[in-house]
PDB file of C-alpha atoms in Angstrom:
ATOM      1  CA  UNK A   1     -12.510  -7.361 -11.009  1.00 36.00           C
ATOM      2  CA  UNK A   2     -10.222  -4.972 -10.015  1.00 39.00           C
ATOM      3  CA  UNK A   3     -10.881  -1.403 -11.844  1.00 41.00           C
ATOM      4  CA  UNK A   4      -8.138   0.900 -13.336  1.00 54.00           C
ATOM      5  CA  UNK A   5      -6.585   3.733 -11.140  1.00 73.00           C
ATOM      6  CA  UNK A   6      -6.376   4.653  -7.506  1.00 86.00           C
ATOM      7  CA  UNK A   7      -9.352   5.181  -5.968  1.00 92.00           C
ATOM      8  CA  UNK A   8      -9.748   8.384  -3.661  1.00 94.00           C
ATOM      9  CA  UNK A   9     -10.611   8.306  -0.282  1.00 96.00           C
ATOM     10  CA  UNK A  10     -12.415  11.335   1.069  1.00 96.00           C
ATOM     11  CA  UNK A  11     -14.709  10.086   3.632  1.00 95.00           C
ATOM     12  CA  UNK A  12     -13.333   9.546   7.350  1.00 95.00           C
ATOM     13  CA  UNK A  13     -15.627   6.344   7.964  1.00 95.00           C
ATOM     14  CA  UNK A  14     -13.575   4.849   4.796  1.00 96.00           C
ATOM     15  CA  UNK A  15     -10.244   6.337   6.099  1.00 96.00           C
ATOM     16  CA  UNK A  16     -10.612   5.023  10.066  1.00 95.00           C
ATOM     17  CA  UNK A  17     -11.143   1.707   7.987  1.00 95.00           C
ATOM     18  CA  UNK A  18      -8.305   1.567   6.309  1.00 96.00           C
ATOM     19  CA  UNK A  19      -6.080   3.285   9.052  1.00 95.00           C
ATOM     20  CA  UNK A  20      -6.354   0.183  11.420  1.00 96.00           C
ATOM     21  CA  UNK A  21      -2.691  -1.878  11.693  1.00 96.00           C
ATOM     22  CA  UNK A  22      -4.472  -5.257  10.841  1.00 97.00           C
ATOM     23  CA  UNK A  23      -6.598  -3.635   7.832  1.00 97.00           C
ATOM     24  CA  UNK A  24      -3.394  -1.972   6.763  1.00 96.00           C
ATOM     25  CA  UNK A  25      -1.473  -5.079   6.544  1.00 96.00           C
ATOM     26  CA  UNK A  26      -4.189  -7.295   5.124  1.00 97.00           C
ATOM     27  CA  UNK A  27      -5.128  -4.542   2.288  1.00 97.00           C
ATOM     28  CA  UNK A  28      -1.412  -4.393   1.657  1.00 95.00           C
ATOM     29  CA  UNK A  29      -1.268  -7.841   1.538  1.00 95.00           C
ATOM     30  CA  UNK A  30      -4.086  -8.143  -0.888  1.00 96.00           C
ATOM     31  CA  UNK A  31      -2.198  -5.789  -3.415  1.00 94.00           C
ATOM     32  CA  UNK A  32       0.813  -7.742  -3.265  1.00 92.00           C
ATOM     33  CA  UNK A  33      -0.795 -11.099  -3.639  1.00 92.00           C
ATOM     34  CA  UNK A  34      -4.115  -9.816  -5.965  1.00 92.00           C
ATOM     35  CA  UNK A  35      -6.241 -12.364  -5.184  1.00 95.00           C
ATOM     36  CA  UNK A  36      -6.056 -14.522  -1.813  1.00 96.00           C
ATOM     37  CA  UNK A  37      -8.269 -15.722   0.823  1.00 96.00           C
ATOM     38  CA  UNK A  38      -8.507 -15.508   4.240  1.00 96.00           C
ATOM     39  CA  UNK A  39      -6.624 -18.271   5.207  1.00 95.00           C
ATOM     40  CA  UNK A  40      -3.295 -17.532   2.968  1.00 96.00           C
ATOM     41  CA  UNK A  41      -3.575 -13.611   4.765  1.00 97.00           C
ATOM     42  CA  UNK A  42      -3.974 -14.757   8.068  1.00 97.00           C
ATOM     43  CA  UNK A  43      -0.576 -17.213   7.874  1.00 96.00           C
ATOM     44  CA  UNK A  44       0.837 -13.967   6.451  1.00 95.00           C
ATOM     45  CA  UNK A  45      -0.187 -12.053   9.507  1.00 96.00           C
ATOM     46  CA  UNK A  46       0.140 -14.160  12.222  1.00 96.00           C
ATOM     47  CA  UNK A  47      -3.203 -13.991  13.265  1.00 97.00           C
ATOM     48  CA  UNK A  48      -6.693 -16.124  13.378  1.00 97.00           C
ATOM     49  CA  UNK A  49      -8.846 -16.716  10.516  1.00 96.00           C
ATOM     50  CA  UNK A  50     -11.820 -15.118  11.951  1.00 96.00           C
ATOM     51  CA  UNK A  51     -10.041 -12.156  13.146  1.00 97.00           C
ATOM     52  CA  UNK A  52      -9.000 -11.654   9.456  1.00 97.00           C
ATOM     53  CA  UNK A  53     -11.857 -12.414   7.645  1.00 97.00           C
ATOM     54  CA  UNK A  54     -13.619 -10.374  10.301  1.00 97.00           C
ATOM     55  CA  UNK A  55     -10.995  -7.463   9.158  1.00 97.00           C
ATOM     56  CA  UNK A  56     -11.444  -8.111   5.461  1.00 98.00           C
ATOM     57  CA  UNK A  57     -15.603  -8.025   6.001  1.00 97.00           C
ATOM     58  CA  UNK A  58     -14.726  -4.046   7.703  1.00 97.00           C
ATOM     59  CA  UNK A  59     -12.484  -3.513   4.292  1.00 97.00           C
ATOM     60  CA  UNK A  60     -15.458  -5.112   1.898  1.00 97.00           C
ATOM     61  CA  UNK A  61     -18.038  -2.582   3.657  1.00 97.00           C
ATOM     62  CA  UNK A  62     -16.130  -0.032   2.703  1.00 97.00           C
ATOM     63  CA  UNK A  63     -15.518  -0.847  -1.069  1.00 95.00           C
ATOM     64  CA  UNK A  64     -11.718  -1.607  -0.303  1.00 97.00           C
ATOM     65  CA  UNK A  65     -11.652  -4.731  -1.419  1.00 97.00           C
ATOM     66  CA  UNK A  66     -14.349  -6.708  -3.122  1.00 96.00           C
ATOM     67  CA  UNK A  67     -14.525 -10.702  -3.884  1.00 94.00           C
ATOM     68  CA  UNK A  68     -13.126 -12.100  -6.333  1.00 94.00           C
ATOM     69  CA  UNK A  69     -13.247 -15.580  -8.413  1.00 90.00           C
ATOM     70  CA  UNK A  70     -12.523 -18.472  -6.899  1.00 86.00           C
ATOM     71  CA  UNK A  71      -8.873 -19.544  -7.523  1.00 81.00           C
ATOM     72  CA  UNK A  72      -9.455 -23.542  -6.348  1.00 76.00           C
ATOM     73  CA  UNK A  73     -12.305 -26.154  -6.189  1.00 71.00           C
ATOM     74  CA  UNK A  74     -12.737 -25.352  -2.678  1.00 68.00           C
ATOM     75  CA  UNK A  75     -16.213 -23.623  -2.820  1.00 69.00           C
ATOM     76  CA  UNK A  76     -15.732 -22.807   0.778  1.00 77.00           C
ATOM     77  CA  UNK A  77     -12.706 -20.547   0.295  1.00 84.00           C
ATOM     78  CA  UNK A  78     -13.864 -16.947  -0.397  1.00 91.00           C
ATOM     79  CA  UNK A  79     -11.119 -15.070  -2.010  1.00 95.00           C
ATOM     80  CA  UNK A  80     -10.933 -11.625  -2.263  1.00 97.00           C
ATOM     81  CA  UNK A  81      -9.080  -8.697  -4.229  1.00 96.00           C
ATOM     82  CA  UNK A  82      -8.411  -5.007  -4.312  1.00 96.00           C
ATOM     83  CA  UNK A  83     -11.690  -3.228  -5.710  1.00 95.00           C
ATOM     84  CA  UNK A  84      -8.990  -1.034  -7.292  1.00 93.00           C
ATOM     85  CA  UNK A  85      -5.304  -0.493  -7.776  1.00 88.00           C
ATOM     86  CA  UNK A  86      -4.398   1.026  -4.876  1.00 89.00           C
ATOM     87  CA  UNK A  87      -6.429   4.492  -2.854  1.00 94.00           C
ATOM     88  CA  UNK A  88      -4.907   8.110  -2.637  1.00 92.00           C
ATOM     89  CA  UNK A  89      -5.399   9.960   0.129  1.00 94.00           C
ATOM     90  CA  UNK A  90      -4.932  13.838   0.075  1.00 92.00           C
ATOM     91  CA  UNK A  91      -4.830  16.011   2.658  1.00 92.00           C
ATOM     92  CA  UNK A  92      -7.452  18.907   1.023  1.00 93.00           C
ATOM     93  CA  UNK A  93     -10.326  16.291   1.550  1.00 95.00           C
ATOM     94  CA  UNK A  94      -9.461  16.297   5.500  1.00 96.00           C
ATOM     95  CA  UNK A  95      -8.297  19.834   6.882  1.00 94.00           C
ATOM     96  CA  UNK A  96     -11.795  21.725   7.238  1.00 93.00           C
ATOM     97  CA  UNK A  97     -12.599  20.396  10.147  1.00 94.00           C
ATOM     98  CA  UNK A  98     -10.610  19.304  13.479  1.00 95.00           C
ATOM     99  CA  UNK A  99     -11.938  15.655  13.528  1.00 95.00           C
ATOM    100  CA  UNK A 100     -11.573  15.108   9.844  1.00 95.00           C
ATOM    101  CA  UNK A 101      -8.029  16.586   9.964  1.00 95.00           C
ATOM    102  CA  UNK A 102      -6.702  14.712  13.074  1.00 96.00           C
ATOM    103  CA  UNK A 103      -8.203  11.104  11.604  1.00 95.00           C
ATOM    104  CA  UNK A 104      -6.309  11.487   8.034  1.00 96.00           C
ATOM    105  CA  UNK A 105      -3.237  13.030  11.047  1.00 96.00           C
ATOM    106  CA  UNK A 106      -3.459   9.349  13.025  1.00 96.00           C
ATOM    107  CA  UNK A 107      -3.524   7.381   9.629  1.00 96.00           C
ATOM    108  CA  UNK A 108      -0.840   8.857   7.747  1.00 96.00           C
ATOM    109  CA  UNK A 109       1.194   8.207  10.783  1.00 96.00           C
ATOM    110  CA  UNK A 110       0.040   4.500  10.699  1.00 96.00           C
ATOM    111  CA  UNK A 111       1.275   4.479   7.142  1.00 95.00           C
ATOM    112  CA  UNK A 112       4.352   6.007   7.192  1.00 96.00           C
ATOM    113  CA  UNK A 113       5.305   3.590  10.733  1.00 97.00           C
ATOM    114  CA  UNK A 114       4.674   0.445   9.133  1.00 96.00           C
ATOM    115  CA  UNK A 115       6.924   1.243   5.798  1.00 95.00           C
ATOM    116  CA  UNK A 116       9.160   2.527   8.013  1.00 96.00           C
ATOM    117  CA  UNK A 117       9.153  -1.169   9.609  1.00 96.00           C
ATOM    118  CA  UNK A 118       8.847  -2.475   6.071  1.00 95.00           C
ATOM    119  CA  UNK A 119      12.294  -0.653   5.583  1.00 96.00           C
ATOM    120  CA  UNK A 120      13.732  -1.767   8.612  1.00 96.00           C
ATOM    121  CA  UNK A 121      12.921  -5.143   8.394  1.00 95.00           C
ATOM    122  CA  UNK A 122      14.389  -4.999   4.968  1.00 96.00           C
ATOM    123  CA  UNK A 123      17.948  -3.575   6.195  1.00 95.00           C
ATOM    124  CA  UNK A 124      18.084  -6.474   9.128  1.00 97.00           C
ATOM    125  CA  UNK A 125      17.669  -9.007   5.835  1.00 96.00           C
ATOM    126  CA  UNK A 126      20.009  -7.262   3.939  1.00 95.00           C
ATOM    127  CA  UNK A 127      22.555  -9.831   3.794  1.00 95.00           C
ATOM    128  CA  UNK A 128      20.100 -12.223   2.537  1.00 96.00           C
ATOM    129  CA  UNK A 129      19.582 -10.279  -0.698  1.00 96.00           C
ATOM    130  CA  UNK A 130      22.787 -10.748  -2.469  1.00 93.00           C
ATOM    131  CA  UNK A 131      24.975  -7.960  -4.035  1.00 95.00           C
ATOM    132  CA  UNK A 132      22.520  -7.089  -6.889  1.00 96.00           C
ATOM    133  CA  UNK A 133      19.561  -6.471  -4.908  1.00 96.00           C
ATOM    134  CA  UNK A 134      21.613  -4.203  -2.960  1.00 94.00           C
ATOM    135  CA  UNK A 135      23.001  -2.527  -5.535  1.00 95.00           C
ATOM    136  CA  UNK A 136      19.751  -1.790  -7.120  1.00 96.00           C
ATOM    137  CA  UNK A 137      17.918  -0.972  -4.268  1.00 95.00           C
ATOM    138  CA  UNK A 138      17.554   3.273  -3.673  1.00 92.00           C
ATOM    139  CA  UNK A 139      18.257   4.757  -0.656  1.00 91.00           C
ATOM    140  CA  UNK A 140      18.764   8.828  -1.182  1.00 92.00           C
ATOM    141  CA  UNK A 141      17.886  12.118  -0.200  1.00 94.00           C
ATOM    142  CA  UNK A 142      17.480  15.546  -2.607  1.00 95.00           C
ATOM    143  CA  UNK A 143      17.321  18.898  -0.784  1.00 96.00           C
ATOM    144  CA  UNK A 144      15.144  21.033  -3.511  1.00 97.00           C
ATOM    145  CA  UNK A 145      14.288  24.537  -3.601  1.00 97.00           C
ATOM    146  CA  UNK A 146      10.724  24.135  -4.763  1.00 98.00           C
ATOM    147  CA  UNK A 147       6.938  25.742  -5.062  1.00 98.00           C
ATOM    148  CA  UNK A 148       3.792  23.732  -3.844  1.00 96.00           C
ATOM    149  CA  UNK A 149       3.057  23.565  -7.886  1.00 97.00           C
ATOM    150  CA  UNK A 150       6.480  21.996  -8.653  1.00 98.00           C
ATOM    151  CA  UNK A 151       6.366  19.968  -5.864  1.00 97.00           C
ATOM    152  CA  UNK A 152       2.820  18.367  -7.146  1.00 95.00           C
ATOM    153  CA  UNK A 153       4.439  18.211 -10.468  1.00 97.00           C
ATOM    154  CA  UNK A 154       7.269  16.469  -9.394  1.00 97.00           C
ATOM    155  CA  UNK A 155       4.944  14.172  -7.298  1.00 94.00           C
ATOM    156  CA  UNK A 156       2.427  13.133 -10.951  1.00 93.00           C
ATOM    157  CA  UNK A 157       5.526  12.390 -12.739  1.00 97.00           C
ATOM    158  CA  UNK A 158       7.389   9.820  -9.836  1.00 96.00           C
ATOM    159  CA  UNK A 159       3.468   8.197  -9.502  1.00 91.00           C
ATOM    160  CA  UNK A 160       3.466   7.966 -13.406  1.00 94.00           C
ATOM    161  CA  UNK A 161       7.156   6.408 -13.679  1.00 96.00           C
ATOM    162  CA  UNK A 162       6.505   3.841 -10.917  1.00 94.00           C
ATOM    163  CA  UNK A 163       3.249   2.660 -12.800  1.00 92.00           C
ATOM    164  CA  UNK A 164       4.635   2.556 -15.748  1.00 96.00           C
ATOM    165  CA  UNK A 165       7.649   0.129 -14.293  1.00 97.00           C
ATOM    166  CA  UNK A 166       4.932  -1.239 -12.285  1.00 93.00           C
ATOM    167  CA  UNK A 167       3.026  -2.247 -15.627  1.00 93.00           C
ATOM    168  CA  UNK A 168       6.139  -3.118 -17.601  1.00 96.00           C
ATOM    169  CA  UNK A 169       6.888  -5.484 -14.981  1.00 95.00           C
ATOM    170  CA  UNK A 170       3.366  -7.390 -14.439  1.00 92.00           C
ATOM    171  CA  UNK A 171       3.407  -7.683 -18.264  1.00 96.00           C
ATOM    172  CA  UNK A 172       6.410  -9.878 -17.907  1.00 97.00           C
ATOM    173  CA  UNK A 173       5.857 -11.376 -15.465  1.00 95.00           C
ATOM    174  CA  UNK A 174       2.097 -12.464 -17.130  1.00 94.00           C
ATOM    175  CA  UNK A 175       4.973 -13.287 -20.266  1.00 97.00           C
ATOM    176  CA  UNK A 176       6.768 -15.572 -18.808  1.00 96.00           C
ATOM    177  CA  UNK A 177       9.202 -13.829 -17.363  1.00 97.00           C
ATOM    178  CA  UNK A 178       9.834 -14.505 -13.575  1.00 95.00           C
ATOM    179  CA  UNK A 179      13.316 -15.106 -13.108  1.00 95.00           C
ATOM    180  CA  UNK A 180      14.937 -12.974 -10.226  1.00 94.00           C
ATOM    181  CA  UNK A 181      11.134 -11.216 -10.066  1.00 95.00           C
ATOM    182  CA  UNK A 182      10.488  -9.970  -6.623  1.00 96.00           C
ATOM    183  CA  UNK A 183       8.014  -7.612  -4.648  1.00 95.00           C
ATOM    184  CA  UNK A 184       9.258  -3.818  -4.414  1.00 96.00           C
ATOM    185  CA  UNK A 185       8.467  -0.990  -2.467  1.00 95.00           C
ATOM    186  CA  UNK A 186       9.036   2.031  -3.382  1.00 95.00           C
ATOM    187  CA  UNK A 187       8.434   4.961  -0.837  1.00 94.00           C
ATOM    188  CA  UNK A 188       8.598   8.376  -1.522  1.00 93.00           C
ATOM    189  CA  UNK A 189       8.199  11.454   0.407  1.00 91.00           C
ATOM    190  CA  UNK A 190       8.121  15.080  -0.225  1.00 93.00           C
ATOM    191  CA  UNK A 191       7.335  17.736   2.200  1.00 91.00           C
ATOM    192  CA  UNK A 192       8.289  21.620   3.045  1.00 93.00           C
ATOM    193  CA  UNK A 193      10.736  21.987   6.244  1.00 91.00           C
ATOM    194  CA  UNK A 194      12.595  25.455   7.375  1.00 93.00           C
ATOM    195  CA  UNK A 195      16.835  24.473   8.405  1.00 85.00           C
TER     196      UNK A 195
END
């Protein structure tokens, strides 16, 4: 069963893991869905079911995702979950030394290209949203005059109001409540630049 929390990563065998395109999309996948098997992530991928169970093996050895219970009577599905709610990854456990610092470099650039295609692919589909999704959906930039210690504060209390919509939303979902119910993304970055 999936435990409580985010779950830090601050080895680099763990991070080159995670920071390969399939594994990316499969462990991403795996949040989304919470519990699927190999098969069901594979037609989501495009790919070959021994390629991603292969994939989701790498992500097991590395406590990423663990099995889970089996959903069907098919005893020879194995179906798999998150072993948490999602990982963090912070820069202070990778920039005292050159290898450690350039391997959490390569995957943060992995991450931040595939929402970046998440995003795109969103604004080709655009039309097929209707007016309210649209509506709802953020897209906006704030220019702040901040220290590293606001900055971090500001970053806690965004993480803590998307888990609590997060939560509020599962629970009604789990209630019953699935009309007009859809996966969201929400990206947010916040970094230091010089104009």
């Amino acid at each position: 069963m999936a435990t409580k929390g985010s779950r830090p990563i601050t080895d680099i065998g763990t991070l080159k893991a995670l920071a390969h395109p399939l594994r990316m999309q499969l462990y991403r996948g795996l949040c989304v869905a919470r519990t699927a098997t190999a098969s069901q992530l594979a037609e989501q991928v495009d790919e070959a079911v021994s390629l991603v169970s292969y994939h989701l093996r790498k992500l097991a050895e590395h406590g990423l995702i663990e099995e889970a219970e089996p959903q069907s009577g098919d005893g020879r599905e194995r179906w798999w979950q998150p072993s948490s709610e999602g990982v963090s990854i912070r820069d202070k456990d990778f920039r005292h030394a050159p290898e450690r610092a350039a391997a959490h470099l390569a995957a943060t650039r992995l991450f931040h290209e595939q929402r970046a295609d998440m995003y795109r692919r969103y604004l080709d589909e655009r039309p097929t949203w209707g007016p309210e999704w649209n509506a709802a959906a953020p897209d906006s930039e704030s220019l702040l005059r901040l220290t590293p210690a606001e900055l971090d504060a500001l970053r806690g209390e965004l993480e803590a109001l998307a888990r609590k919509y997060d939560e509020k939303g599962r629970a009604a979902e789990a209630a019953g409540d699935t009309e007009g119910r859809e996966n969201v993304a929400l990206h947010v970055y916040g970094f230091p630049f010089r104009a």
